[in-house]
Coordinates of C-alpha atoms in Angstrom, one line a residue:
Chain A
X885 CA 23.9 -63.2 -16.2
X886 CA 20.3 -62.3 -16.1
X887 CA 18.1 -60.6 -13.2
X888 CA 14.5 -61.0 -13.6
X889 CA 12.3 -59.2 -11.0
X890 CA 8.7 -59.8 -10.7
X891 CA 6.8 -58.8 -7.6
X892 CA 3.3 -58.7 -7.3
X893 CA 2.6 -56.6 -3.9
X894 CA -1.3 -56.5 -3.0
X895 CA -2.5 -53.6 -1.6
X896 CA -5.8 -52.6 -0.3
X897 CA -6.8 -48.9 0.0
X898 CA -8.5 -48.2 3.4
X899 CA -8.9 -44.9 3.3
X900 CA -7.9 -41.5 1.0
X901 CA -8.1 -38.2 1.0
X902 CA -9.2 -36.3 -2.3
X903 CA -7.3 -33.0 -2.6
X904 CA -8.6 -29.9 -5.0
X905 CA -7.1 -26.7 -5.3
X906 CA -9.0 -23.6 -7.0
X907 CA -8.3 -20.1 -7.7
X908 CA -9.4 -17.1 -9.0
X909 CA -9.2 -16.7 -13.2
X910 CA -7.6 -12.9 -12.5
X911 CA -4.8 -11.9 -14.4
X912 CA -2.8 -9.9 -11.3
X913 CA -2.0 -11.9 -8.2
X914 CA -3.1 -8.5 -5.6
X915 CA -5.6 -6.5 -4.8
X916 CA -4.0 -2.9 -6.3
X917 CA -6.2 -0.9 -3.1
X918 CA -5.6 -3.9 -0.2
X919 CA -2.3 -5.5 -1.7
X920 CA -3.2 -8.8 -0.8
X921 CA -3.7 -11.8 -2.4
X922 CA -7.0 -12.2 -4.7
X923 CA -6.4 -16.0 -3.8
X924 CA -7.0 -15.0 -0.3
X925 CA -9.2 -12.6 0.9
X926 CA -9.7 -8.9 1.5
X927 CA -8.5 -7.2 4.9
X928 CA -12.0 -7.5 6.4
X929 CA -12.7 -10.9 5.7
X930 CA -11.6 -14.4 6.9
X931 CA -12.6 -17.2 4.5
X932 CA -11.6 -16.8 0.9
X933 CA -13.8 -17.8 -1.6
X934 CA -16.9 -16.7 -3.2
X935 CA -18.0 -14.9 -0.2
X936 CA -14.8 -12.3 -1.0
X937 CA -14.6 -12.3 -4.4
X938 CA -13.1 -10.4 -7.2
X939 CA -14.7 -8.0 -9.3
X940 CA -13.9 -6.2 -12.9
X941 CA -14.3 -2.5 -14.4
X942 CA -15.0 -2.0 -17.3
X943 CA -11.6 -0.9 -17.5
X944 CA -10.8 -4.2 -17.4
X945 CA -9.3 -3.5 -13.5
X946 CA -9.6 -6.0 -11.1
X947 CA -10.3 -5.5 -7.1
X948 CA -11.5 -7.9 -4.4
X949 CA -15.5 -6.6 -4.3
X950 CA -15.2 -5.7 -0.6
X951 CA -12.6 -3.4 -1.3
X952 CA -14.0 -1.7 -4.4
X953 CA -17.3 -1.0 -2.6
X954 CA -15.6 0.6 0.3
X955 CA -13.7 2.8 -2.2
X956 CA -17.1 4.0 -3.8
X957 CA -19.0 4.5 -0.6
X958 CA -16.1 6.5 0.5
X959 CA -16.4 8.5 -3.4
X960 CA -20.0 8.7 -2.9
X961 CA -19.7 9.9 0.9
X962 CA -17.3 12.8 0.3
X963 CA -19.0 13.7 -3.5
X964 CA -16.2 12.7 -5.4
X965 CA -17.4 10.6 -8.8
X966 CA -17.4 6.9 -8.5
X967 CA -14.0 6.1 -10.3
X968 CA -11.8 3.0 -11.0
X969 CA -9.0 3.2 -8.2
X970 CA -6.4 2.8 -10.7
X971 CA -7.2 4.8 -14.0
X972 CA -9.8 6.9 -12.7
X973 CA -12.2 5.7 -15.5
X974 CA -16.2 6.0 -14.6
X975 CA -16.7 3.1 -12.4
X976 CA -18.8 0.3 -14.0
X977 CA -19.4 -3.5 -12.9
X978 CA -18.2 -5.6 -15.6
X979 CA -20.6 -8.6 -16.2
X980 CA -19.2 -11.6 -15.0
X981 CA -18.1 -13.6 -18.0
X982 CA -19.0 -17.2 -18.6
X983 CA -16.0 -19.3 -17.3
X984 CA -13.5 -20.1 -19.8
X985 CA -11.7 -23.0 -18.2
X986 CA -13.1 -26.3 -19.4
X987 CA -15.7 -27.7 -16.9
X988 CA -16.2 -31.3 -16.7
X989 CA -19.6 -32.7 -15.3
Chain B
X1052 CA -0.7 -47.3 5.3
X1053 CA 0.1 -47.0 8.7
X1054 CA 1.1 -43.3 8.6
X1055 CA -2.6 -42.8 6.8
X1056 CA -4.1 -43.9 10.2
X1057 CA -1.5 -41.7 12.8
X1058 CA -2.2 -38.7 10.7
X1059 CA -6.0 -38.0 11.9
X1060 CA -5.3 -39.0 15.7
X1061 CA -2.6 -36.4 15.5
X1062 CA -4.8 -33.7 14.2
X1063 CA -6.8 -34.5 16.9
X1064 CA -4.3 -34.2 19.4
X1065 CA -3.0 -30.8 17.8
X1066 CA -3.4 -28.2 20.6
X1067 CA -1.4 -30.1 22.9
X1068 CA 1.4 -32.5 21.0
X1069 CA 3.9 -31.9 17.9
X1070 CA 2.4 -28.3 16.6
X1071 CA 4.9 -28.6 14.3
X1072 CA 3.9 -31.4 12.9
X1073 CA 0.0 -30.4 13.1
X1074 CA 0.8 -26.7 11.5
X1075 CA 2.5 -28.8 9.0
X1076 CA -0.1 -31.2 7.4
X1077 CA -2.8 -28.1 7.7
X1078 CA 0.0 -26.1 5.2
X1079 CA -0.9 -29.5 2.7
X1080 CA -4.2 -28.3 3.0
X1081 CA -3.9 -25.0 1.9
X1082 CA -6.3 -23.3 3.1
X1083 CA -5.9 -24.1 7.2
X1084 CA -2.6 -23.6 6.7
X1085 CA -3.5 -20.1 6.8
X1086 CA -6.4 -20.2 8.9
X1087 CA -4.1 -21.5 11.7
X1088 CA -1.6 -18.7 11.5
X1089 CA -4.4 -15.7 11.4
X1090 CA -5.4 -17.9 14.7
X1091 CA -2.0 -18.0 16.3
X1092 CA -2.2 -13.7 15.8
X1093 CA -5.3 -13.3 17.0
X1094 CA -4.3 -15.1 20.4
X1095 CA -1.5 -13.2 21.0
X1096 CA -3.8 -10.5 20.3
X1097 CA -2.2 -8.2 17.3
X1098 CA -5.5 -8.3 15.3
X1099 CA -4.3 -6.0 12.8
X1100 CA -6.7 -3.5 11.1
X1101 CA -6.7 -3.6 7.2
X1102 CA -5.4 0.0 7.4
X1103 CA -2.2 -1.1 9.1
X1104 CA -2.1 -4.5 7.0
X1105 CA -2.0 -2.2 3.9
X1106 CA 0.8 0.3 5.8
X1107 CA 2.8 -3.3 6.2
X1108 CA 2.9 -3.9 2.7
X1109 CA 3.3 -0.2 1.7
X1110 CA 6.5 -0.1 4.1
X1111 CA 7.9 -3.6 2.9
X1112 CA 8.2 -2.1 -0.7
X1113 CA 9.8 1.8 0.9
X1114 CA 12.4 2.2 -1.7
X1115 CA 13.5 6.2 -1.5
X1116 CA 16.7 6.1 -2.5
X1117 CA 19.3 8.4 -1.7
X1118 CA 17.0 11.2 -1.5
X1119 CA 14.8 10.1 1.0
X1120 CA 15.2 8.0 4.5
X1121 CA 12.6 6.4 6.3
X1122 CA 12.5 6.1 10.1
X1123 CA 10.4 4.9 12.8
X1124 CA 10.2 6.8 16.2
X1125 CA 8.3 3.9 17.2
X1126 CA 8.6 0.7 16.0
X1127 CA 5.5 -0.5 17.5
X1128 CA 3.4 2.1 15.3
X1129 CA 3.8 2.1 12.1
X1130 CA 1.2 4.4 11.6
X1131 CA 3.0 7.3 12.2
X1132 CA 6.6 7.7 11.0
X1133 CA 9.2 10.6 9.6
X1134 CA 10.8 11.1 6.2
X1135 CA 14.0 12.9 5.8
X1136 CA 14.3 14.2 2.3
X1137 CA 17.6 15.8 1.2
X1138 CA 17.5 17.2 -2.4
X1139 CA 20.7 16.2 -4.8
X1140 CA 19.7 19.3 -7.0
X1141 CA 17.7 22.1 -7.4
X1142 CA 17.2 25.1 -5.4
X1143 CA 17.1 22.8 -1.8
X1144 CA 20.1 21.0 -2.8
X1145 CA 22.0 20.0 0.5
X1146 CA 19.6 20.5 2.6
X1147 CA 17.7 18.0 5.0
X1148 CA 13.8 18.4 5.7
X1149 CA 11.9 16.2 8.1
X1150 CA 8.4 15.6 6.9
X1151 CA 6.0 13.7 9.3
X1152 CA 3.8 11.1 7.9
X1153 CA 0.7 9.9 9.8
X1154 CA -1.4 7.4 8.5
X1155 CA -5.3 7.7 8.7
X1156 CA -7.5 4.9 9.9
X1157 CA -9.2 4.7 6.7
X1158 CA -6.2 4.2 4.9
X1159 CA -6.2 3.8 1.9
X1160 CA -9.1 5.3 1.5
X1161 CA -8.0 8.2 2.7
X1162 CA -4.4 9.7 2.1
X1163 CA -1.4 9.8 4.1
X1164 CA -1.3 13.3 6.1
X1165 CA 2.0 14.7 5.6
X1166 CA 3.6 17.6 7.4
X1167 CA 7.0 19.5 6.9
X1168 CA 8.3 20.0 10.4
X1169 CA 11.6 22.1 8.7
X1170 CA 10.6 25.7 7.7
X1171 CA 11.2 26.1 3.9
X1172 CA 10.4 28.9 2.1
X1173 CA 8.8 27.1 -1.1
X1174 CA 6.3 27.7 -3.1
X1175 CA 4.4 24.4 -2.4
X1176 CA 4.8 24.2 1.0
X1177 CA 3.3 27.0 3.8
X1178 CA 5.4 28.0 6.8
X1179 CA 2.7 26.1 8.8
X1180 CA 4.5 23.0 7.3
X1181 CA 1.5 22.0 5.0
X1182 CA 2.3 20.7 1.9
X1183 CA 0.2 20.9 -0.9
X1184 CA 0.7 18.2 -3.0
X1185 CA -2.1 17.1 -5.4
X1186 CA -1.5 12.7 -4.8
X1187 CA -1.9 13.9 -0.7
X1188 CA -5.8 15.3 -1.9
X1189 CA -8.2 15.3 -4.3
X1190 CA -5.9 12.9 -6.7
X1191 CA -5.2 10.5 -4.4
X1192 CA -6.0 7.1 -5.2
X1193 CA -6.1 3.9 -3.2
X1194 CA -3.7 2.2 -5.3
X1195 CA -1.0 4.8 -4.5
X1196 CA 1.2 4.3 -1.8
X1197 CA 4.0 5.7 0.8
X1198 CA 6.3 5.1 -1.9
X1199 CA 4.3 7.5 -4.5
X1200 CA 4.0 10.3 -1.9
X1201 CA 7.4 10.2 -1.3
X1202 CA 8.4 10.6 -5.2
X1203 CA 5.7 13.1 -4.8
X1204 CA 7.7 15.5 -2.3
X1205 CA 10.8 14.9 -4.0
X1206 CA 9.5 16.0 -7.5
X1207 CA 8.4 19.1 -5.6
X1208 CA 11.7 19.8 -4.8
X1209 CA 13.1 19.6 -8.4
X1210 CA 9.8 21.2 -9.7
X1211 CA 7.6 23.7 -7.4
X1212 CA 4.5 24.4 -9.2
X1213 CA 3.6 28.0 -8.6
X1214 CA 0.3 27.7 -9.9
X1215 CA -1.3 25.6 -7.1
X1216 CA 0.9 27.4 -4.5
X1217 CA 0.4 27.4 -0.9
X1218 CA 3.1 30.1 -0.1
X1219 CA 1.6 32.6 -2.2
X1220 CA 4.4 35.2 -1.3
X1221 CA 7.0 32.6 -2.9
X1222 CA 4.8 31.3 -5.3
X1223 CA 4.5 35.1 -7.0
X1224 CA 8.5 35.3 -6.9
X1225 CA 9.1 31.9 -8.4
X1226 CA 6.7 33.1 -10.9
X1227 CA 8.1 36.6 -11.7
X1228 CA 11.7 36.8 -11.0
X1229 CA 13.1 32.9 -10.7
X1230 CA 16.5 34.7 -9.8
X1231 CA 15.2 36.6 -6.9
X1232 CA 13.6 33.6 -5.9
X1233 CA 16.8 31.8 -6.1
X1234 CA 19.0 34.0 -3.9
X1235 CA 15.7 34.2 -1.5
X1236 CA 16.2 30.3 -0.7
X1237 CA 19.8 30.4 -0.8
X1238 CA 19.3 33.2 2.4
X1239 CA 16.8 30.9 4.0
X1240 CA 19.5 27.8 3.8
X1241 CA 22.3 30.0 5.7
X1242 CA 19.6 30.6 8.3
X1243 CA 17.9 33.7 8.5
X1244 CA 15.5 35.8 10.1
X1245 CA 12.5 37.0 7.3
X1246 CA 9.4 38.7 8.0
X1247 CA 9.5 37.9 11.2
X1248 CA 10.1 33.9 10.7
X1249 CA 13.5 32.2 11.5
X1250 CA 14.9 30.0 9.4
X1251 CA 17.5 27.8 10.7
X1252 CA 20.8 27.5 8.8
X1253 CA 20.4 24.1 6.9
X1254 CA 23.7 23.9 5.0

């Protein structure tokens, strides 16, 4: 016995929806001084994204920007050195670094 | 194909019909998925500051042990809550003490305050119930948390430091004659009446 099935349906797209997703190239998921997600945003902000972004050390230590700032203004403010929240190395910016994910044009 | 066509009408019709189902395509999207539950908080008005977001997480992760127990006078505030620490060895052993913990508005930024509302005659600790802990001041950190603090005031239990004492009286006799010191808190812990302050019997 022998079962063939061909079926040629024709379909018509009338509409889609293209989906992205993107996150942040950090290597923890949280922020160590506002424990929440570097994927979202920092305590004072809304919108995730490059508006509340994450910054590096040069320590290597990561913190969402809005939250390291606060933490030096609050150094600077009470004379206390400006000093990574986590190993209490001299607080420097790290440049950013140029993305290492492949981008396609 | 059809369900591609519903889908938009419904977001339309969100505030009013299936939130469910509404809440649920936004959580496909990520992003509003989120957007519409800080929404839903805000309207029932528990805007949260990121001090007491923090204190959320901090609590969430409390983990004292045996040593240490954790309660809320008010559930409501979790700003402000009290610690009961009871030693398993050292010179304290057996005895409770009830620290207060009240968090600042900066937090944090700024450290927990912490104050012991038992007497104790410790080194470390004044019979105002200050503590003096070196994570509650200048090497406090905003990566520490509740949890840290409250390692903190165990370890001073199993190790006063008498050279950053705040009980200098009990700081020079931990120093000089550990012994003495050691028969000094056993009197407190019966209760006792010392220079004028009262201890109350602990064990």
């Amino acid at each position: 016995m022998h079962l063939s099935f061909s079926a040629s349906i024709d379909v018509s797209s009338r509409r889609w929806h293209g989906v992205a997703v993107w996150k942040w190239d950090v290597n923890e998921d949280v922020c160590g001084i506002c424990r929440l997600a570097f994927d979202a945003c920092c305590p004072d902000c809304t919108v995730p994204g490059d508006n509340c972004s994450p910054v590096w050390g040069q320590c290597n230590h990561t913190f969402h920007m809005h939250c390291v700032l606060k933490h030096l203004q609050f150094a600077t403010q009470q004379n206390r050195p400006q000093q990574c929240p986590l190993c209490r190395q001299e607080w420097q910016f790290r440049e950013a670094q140029p993305a290492t994910a492949e981008e396609d044009d | 194909m059809e369900v591609d066509e519903e889908t938009p009408s419904n977001a339309a019709a969100q505030p009013k019909a299936g939130e469910e189902k509404a809440a649920g395509k936004l959580h496909v999207l990520g992003i509003g998925g989120r957007r519409a539950k800080r929404g839903s908080a805000k309207a029932t008005g528990t805007k949260k500051t990121p001090g007491e977001i923090r204190i959320q997480k901090d609590i969430a992760d409390l983990d004292g042990g045996s040593v240490a127990e954790i309660t809320f006078p008010n559930p409501n505030n979790l700003t402000s809550f009290k610690v009961k620490v009871q030693p398993d060895s050292g010179f304290w052993k057996g005895a409770s003490y009830h620290f207060t913990f009240s968090i600042p508005a900066l937090y944090p930024h700024d450290p927990p305050k912490v104050l012991c509302e038992t007497k104790i005659y410790h080194p470390n600790i004044n019979l105002q119930g200050n503590v003096c802990l070196n994570i509650l001041r200048e090497d406090w950190k905003p990566v520490l948390d509740i949890n840290a603090v409250i390692y903190g005031l165990i370890y001073l239990f199993y190790e006063p430091n008498p050279e950053d004492p705040l009980n200098h009286e009990a700081a020079e006799l931990y120093r000089d004659n550990i012994s003495q010191f050691e028969r000094t808190v056993k009197r407190t812990l019966a209760g006792c009446v010392m220079h004028g302050e009262t201890f109350q019997r602990l064990i």
